[in-house]
mmCIF file of C-alpha atoms in Angstrom:
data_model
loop_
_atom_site.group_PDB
_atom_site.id
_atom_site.type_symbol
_atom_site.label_atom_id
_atom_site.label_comp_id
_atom_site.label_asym_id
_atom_site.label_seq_id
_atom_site.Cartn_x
_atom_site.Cartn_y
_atom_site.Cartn_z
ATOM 1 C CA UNK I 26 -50.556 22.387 -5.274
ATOM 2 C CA UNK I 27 -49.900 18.418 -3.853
ATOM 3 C CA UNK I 28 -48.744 17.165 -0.722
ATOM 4 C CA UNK I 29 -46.259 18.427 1.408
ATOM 5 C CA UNK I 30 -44.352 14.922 2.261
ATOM 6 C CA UNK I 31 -40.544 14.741 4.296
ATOM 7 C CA UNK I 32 -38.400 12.808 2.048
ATOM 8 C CA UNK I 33 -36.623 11.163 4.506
ATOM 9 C CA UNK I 34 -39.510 9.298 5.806
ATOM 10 C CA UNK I 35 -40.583 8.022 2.421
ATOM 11 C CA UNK I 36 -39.476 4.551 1.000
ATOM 12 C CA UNK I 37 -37.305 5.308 -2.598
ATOM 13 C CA UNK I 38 -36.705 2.867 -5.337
ATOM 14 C CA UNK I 39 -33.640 5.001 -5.830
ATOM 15 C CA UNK I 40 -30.898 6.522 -3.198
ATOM 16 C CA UNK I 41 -31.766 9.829 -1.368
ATOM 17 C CA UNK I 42 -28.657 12.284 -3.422
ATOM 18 C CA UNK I 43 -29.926 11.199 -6.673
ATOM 19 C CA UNK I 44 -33.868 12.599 -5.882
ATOM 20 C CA UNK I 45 -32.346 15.419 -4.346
ATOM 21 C CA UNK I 46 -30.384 16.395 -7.823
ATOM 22 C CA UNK I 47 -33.285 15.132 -10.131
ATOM 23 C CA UNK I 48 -35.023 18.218 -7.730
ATOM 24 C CA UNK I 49 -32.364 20.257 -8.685
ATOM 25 C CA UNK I 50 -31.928 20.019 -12.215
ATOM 26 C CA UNK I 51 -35.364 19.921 -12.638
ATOM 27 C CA UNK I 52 -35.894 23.558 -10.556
ATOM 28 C CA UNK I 53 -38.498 21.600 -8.181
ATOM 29 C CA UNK I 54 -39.187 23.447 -4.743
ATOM 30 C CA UNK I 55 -37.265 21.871 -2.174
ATOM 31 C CA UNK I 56 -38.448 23.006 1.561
ATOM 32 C CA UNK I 57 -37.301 22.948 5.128
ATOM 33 C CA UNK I 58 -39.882 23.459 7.930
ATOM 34 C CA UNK I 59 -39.779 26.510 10.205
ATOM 35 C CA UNK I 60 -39.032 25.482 13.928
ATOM 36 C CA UNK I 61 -41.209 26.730 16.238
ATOM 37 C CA UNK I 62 -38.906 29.157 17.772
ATOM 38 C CA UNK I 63 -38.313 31.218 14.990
ATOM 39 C CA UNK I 64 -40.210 34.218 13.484
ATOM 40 C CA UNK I 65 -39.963 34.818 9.469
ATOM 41 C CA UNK I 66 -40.276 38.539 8.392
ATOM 42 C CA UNK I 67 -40.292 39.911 4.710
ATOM 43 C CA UNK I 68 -38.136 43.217 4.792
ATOM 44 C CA UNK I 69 -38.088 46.027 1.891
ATOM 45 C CA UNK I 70 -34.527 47.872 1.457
ATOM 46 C CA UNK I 71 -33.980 50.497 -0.536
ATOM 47 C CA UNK I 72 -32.580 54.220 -0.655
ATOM 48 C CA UNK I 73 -34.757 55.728 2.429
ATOM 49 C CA UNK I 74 -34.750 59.042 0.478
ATOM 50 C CA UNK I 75 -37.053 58.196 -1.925
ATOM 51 C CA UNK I 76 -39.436 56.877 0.420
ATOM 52 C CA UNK I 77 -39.817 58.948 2.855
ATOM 53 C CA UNK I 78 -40.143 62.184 1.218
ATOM 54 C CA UNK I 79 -44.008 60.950 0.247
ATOM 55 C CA UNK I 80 -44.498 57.366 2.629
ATOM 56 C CA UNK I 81 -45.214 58.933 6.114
ATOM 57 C CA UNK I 82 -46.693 55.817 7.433
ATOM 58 C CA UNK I 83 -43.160 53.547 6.711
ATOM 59 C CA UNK I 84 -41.018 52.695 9.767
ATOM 60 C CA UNK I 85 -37.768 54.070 8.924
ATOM 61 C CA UNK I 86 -35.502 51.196 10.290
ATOM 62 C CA UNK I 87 -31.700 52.786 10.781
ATOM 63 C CA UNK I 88 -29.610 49.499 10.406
ATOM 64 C CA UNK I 89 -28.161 47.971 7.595
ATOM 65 C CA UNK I 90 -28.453 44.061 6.993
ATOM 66 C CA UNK I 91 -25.120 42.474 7.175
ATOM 67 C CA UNK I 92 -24.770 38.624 6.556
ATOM 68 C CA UNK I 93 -21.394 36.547 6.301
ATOM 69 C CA UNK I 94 -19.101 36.576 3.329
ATOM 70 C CA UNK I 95 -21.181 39.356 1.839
ATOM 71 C CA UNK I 96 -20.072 43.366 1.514
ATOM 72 C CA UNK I 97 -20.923 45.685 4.508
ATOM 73 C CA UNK I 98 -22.414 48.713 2.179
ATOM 74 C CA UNK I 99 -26.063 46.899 1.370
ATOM 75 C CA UNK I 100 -29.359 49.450 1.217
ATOM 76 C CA UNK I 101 -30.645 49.767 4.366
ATOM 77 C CA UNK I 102 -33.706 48.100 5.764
ATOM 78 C CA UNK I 103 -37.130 50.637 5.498
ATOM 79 C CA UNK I 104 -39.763 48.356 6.224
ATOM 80 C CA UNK I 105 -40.719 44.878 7.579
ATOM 81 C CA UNK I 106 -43.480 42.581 8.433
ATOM 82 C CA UNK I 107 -43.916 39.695 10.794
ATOM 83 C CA UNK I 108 -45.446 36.631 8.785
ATOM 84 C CA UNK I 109 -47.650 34.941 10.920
ATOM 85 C CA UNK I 110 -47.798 30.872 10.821
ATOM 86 C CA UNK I 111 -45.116 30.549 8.349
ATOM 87 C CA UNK I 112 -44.664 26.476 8.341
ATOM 88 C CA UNK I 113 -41.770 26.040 5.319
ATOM 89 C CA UNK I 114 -39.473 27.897 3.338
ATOM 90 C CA UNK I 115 -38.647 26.953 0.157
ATOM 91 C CA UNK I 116 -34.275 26.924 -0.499
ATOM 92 C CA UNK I 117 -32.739 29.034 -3.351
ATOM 93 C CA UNK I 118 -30.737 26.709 -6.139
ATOM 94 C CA UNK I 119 -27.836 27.572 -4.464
ATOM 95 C CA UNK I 120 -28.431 26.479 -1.270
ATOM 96 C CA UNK I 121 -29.908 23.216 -2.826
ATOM 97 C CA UNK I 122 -26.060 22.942 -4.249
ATOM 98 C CA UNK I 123 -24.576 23.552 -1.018
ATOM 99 C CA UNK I 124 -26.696 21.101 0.438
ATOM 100 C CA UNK I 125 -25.963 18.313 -2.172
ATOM 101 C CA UNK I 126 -21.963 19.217 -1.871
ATOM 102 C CA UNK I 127 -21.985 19.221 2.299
ATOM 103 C CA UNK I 128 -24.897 17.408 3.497
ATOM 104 C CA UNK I 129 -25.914 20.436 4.804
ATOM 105 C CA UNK I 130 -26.433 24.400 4.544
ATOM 106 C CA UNK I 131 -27.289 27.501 6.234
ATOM 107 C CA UNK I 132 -30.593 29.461 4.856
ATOM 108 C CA UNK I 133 -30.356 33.317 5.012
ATOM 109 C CA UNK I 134 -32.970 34.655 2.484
ATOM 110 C CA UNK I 135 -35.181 31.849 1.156
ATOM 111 C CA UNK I 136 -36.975 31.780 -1.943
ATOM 112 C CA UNK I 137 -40.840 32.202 -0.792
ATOM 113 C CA UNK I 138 -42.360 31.160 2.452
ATOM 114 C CA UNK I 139 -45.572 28.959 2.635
ATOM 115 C CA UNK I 140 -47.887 28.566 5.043
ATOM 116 C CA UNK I 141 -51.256 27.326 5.758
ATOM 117 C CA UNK I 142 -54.412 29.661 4.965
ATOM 118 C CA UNK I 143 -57.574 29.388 7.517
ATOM 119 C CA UNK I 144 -59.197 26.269 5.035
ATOM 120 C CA UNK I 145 -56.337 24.592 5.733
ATOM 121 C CA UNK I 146 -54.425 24.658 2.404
ATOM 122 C CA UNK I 147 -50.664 25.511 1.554
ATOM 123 C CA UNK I 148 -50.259 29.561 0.168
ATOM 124 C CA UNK I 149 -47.037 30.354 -1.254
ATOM 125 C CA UNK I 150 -45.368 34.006 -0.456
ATOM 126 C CA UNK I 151 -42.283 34.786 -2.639
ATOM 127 C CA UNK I 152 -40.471 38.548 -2.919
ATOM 128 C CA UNK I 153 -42.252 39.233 -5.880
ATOM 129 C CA UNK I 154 -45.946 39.094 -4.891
ATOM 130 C CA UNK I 155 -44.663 41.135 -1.415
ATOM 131 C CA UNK I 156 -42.781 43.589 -3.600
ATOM 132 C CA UNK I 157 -46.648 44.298 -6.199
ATOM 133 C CA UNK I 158 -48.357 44.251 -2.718
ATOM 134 C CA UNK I 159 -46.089 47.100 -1.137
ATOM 135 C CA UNK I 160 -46.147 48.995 -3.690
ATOM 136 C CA UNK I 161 -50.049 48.862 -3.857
ATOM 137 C CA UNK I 162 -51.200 49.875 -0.506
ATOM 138 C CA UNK I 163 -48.223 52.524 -0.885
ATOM 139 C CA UNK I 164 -49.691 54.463 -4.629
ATOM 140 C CA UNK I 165 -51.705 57.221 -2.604
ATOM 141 C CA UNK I 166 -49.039 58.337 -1.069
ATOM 142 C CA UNK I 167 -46.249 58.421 -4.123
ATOM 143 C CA UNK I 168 -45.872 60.163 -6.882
ATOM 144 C CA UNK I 169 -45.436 58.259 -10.300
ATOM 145 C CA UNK I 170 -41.760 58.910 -10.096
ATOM 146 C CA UNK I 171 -41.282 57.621 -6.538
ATOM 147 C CA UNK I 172 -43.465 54.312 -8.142
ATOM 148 C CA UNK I 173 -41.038 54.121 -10.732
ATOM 149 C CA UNK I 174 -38.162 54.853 -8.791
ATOM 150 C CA UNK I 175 -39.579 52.328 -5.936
ATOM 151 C CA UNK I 176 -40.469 49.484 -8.491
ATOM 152 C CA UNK I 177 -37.363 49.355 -9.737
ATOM 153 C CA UNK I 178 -34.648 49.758 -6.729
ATOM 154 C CA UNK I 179 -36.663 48.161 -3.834
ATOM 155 C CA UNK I 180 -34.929 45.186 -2.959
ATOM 156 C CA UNK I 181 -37.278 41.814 -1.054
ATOM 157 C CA UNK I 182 -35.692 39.527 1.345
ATOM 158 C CA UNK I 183 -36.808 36.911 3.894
ATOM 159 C CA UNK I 184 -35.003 36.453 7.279
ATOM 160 C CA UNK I 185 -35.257 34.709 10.672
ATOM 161 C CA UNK I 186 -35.518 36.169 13.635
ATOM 162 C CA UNK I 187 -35.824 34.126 17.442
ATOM 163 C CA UNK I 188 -39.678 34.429 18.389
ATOM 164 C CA UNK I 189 -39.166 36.615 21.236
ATOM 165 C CA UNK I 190 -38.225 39.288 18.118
ATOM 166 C CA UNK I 191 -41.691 40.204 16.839
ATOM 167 C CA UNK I 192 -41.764 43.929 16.857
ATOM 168 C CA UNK I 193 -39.358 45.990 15.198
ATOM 169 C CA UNK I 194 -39.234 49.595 16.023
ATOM 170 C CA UNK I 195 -37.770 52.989 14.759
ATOM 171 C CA UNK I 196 -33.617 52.484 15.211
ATOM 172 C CA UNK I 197 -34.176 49.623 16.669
ATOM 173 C CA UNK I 198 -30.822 47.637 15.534
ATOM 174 C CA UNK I 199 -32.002 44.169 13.861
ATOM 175 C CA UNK I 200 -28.675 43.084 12.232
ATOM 176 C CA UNK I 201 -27.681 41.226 15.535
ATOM 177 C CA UNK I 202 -30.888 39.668 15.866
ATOM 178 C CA UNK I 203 -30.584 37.609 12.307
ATOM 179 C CA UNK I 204 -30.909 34.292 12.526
ATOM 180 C CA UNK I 205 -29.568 31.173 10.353
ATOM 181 C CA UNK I 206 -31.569 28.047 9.226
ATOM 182 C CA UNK I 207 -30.225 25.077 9.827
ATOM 183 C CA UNK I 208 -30.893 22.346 7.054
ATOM 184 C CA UNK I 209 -29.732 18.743 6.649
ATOM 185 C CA UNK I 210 -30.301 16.670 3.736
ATOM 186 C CA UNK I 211 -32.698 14.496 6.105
ATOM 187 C CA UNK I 212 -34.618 17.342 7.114
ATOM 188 C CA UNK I 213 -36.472 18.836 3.626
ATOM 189 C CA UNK I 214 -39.564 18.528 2.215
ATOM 190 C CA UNK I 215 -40.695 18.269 -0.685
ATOM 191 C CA UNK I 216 -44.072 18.099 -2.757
ATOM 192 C CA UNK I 217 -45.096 14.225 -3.381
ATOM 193 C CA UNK I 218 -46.456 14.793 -6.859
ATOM 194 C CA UNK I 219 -42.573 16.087 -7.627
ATOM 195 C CA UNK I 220 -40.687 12.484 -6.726
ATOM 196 C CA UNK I 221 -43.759 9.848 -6.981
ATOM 197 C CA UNK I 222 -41.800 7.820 -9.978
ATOM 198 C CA UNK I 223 -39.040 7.306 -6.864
ATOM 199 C CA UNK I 224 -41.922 6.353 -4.274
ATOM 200 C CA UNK I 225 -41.987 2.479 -3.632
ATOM 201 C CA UNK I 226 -45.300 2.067 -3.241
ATOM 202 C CA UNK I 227 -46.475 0.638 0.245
ATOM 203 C CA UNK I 228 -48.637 -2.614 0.112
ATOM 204 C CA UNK I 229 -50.976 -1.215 3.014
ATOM 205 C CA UNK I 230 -51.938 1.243 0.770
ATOM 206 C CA UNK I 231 -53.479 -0.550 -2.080
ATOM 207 C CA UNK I 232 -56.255 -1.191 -0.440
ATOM 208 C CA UNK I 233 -59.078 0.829 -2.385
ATOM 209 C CA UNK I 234 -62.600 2.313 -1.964
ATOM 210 C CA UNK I 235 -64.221 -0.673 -3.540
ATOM 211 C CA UNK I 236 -62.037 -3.100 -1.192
ATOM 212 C CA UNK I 237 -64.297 -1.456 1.992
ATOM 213 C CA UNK I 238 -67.835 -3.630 2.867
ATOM 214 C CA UNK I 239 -71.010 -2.136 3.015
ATOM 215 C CA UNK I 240 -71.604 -2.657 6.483
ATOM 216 C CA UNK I 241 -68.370 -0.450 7.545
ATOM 217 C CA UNK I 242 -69.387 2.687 8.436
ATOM 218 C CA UNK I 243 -66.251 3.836 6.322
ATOM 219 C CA UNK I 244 -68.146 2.498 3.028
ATOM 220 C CA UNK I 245 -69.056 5.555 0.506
ATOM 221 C CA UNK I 246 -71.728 4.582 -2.300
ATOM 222 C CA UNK I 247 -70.850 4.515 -5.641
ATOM 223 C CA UNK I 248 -72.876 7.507 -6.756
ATOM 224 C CA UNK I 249 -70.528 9.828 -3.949
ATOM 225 C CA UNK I 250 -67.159 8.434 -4.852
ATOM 226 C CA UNK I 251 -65.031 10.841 -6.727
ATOM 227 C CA UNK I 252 -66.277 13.905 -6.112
ATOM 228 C CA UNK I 253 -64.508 15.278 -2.630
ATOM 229 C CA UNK I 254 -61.902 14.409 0.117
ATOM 230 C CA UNK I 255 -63.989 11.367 1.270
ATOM 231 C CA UNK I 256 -62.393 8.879 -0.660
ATOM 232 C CA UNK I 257 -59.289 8.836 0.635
ATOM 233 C CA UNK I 258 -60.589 9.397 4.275
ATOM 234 C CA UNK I 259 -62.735 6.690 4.033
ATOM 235 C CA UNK I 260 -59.699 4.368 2.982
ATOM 236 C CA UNK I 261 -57.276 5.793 6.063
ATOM 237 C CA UNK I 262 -60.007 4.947 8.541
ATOM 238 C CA UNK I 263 -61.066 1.851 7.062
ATOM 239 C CA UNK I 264 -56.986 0.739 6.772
ATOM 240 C CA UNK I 265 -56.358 2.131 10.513
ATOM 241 C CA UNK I 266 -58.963 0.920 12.525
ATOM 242 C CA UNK I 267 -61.369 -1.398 10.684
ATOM 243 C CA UNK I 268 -61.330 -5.026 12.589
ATOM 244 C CA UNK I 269 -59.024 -3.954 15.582
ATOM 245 C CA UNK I 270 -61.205 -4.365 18.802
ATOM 246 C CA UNK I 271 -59.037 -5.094 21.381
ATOM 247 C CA UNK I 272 -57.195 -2.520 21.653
ATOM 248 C CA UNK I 273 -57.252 0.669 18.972
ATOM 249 C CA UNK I 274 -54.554 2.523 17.639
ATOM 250 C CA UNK I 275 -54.149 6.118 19.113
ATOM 251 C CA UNK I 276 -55.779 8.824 17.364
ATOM 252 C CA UNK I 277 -52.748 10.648 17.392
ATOM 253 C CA UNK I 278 -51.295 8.813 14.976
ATOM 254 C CA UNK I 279 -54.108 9.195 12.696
ATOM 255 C CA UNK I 280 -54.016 12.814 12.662
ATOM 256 C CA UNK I 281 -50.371 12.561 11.942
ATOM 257 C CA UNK I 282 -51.235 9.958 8.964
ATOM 258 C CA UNK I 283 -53.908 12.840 7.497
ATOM 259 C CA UNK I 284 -51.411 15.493 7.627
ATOM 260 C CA UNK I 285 -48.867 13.449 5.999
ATOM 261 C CA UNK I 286 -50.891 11.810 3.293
ATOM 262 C CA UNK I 287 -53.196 14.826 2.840
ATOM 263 C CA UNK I 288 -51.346 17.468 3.550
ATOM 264 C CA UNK I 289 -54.120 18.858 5.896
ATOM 265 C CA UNK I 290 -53.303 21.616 8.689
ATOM 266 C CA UNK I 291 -53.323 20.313 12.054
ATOM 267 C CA UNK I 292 -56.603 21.303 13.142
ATOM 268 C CA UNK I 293 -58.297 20.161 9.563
ATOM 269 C CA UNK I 294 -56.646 16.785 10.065
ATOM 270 C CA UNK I 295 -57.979 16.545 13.697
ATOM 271 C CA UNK I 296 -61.431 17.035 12.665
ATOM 272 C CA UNK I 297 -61.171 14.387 10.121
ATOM 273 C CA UNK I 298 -59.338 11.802 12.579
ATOM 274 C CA UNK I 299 -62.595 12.536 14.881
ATOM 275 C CA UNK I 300 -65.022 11.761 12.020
ATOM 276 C CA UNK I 301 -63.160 8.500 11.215
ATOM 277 C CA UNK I 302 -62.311 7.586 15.363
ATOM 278 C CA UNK I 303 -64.733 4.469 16.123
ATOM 279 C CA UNK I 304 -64.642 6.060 19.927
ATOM 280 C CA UNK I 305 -64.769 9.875 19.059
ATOM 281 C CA UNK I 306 -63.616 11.982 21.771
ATOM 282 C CA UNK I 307 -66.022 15.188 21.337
ATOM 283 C CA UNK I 308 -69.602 16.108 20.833
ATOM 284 C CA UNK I 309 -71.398 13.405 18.199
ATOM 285 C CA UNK I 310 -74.539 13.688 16.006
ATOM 286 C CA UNK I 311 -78.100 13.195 17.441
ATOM 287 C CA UNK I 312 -79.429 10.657 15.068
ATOM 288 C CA UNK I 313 -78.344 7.312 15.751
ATOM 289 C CA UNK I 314 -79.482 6.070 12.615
ATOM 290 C CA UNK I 315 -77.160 8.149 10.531
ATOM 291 C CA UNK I 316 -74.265 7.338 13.047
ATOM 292 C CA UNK I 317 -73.672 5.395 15.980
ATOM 293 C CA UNK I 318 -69.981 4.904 17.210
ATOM 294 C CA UNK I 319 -68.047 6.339 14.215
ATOM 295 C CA UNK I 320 -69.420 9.801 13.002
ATOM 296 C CA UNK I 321 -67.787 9.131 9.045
ATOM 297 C CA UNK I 322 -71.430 8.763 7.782
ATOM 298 C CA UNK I 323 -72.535 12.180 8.578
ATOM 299 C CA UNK I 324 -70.089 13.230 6.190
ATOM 300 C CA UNK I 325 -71.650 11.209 3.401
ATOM 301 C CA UNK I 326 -74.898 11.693 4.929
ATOM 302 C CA UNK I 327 -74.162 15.467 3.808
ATOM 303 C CA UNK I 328 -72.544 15.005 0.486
ATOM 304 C CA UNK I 329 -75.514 12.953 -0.896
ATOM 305 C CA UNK I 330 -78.531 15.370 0.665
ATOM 306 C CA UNK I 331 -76.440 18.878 0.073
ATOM 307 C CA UNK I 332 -73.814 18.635 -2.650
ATOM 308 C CA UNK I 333 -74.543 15.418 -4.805
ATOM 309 C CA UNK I 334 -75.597 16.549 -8.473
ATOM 310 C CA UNK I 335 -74.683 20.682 -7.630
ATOM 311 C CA UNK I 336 -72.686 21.941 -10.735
ATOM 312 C CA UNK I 337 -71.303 25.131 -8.827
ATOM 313 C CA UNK I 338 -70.229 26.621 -5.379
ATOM 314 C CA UNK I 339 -73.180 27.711 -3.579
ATOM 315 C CA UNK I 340 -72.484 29.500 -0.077
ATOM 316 C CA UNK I 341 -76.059 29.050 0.919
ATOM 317 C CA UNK I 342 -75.081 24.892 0.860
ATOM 318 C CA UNK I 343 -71.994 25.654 3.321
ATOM 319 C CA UNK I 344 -74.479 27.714 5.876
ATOM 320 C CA UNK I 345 -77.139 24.899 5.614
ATOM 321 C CA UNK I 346 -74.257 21.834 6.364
ATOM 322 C CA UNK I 347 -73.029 23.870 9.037
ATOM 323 C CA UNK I 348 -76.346 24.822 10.621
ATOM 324 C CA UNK I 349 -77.195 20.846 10.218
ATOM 325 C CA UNK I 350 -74.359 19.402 12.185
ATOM 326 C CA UNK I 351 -73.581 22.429 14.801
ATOM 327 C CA UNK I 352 -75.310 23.878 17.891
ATOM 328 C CA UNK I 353 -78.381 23.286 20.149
ATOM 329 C CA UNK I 354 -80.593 23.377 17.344
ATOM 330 C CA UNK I 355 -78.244 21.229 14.916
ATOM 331 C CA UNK I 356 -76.870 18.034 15.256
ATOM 332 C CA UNK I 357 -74.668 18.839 18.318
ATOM 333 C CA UNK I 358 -71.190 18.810 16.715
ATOM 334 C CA UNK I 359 -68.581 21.884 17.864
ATOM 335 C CA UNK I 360 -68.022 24.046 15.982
ATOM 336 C CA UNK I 361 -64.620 23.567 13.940
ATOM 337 C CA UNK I 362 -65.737 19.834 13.338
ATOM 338 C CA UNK I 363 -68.467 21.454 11.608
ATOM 339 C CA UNK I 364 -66.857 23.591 10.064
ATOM 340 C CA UNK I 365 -63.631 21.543 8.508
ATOM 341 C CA UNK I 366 -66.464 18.498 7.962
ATOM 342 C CA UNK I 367 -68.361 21.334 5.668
ATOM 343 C CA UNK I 368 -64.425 21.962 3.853
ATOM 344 C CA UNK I 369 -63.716 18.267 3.357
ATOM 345 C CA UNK I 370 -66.349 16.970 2.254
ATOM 346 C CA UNK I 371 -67.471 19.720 -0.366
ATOM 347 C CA UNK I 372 -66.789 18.674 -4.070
ATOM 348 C CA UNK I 373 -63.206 19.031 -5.537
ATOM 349 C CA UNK I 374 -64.449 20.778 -8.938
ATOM 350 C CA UNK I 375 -65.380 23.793 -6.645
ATOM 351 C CA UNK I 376 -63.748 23.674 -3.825
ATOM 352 C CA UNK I 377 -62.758 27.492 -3.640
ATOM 353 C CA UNK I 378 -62.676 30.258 -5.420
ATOM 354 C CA UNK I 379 -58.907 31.521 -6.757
ATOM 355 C CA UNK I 380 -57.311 33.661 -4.308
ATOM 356 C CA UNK I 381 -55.569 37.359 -5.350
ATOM 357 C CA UNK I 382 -52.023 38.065 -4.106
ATOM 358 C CA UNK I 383 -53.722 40.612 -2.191
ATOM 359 C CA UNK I 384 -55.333 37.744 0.090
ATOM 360 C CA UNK I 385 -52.628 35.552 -0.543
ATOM 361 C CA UNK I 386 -50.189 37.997 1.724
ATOM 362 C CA UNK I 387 -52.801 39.884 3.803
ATOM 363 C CA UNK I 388 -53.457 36.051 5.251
ATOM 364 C CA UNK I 389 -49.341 35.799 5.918
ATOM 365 C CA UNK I 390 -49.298 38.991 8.031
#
């Protein structure tokens, strides 16, 4: 999937407009974050009458959704669902225009949501996969004509809601409680991988894996390069904290860095800014000899005696790294630094297994 990066913050060979239309011509996802005082829910409208001859479990929802500039007679509202942790929507093209024309838009209905699953890695939720999912968990209790009626008229949209609306109940009125997102042609996101021909490339960040000295405790041996996370972890760590005694950098910023550069969930990148903090603040390994100080070379420590030469995922591997580095009986480390350590270090090839929509949107509600 890439990066998740805020274009505003990155350093262009080019000017800002022109990325934003190469974007747009080029139908790349262009995102704004969700502020933290706003719910997202995914609502299903259609003709109630066809639904709830056969659905008896649906919330029949009374009123009708009624934005701006658009006509009052719309199919009514039948359903809805809170998504939980949604982090970014992703604009429709014609916002995008807007947004180009004026600087700046309002988002009604976005074109998916995304949000991060519990490994830490970006899903994407659009009204298709919600519509197939519905639809699913709804066939014992429709006929074949109510499927076919229901495949075919329900309607999927996305709104916003404040946060203190997270329950919506039978005639409970929800057109007033709509809410607009505000976006700003400073304020999107966008995935690095789509605009790295217009990155300017910073001269901090040539430094490479082979430019680190043996006796950091950042170095990774040649045999475990290439094969997981570690590479470019090592090189943040070494780049943000190697030779600076007097007075370290906070490790606030480094989590910050991992999220940015990594596109890491918060509390993925906070278990990596504690394996690369010289000073960690948090329960460390046992055995000095594998780390003293920094706690980076448990990481490799683990690569090389649980992962190096495996060929496939093997969840017996994952139980053993954990057991090793957590608990009274491991090496002492709590328990999400175990377990994110176990995620970020485990080989790219087979990192995870591919998700179903089903899991994709039974992790978003």
């Amino acid at each position: 999937m890439g990066r998740i990066i805020e274009l505003s913050k990155i350093k262009l060979n080019t000017d800002f407009t022109s990325v934003l239309v190469y974007l747009f011509e080029q139908n790349k996802p262009v995102l704004i974050e969700v502020p933290a005082n706003i719910n997202v829910w995914v609502t299903y409208k259609g003709d109630k009458s066809l639904f709830r001859r056969n659905l008896r479990t649906t919330r029949g929802l009374n009123a009708h959704t009624r934005f701006k500039g658009k006509p009052n007679v719309v199919k009514p509202v039948f359903d809805a669902h809170l998504i939980k942790h949604a982090s970014y929507v992703q604009l429709k093209k014609e916002d995008l225009n807007l947004l180009l024309k004026q600087r700046r838009c309002s988002v009604r209905n976005p074109l998916a949501i995304l949000f991060f699953d519990s490994n830490g890695d970006i899903e994407i939720l659009d009204g298709k996969g919600c519509q197939t999912e519905y639809l699913r968990q709804k066939q014992g209790s429709m006929t074949e004509f109510d499927m076919f009626i229901a495949r075919n008229s329900i309607e999927v949209e996305f709104v916003f809601s404040a946060k203190s609306v997270n329950e919506w109940k039978e005639n409970n009125c929800i057109e007033n409680e709509f809410k607009d997102l505000k976006a700003s042609v400073d304020s999107v996101y966008v995935y690095e991988m789509d605009v790295v021909k217009f990155i300017v490339e910073d001269v901090d960040k040539k430094t490479s894996i082979s430019d680190i000295p043996i006796d950091s405790p950042y170095y990774i041996d040649d045999m475990l390069r290439k094969q997981s996370d570690l590479d470019e972890l090592s090189i943040l760590g070494f780049r943000y904290y190697w030779g600076k005694t007097a007075k370290l950098p906070k490790a606030k910023g480094l989590v910050e860095l991992i999220m940015n550069q990594l596109g890491y969930a918060q509390k993925k990148a906070e278990a990596a800014a504690f394996f690369l903090n010289p000073n960690p603040d948090g329960r460390c390994g046992k055995t000095k000899s594998i780390a003293d100080g920094c706690q980076f070379p448990y990481l490799t420590h683990c690569l090389e005696h649980f992962w190096h030469h495996k060929q496939a995922y093997d969840k017996n591997i994952t139980s053993e790294i954990q057991k090793f580095l957590e608990g009274s009986e491991g090496e002492g480390f709590s328990s999400d630094n175990a377990k994110y350590a176990e995620l970020i270090l485990r080989p790219r090839e087979f990192l995870r297994a591919p998700k179903n929509a089903y899991n994709t949107i039974n992790n978003a509600f």
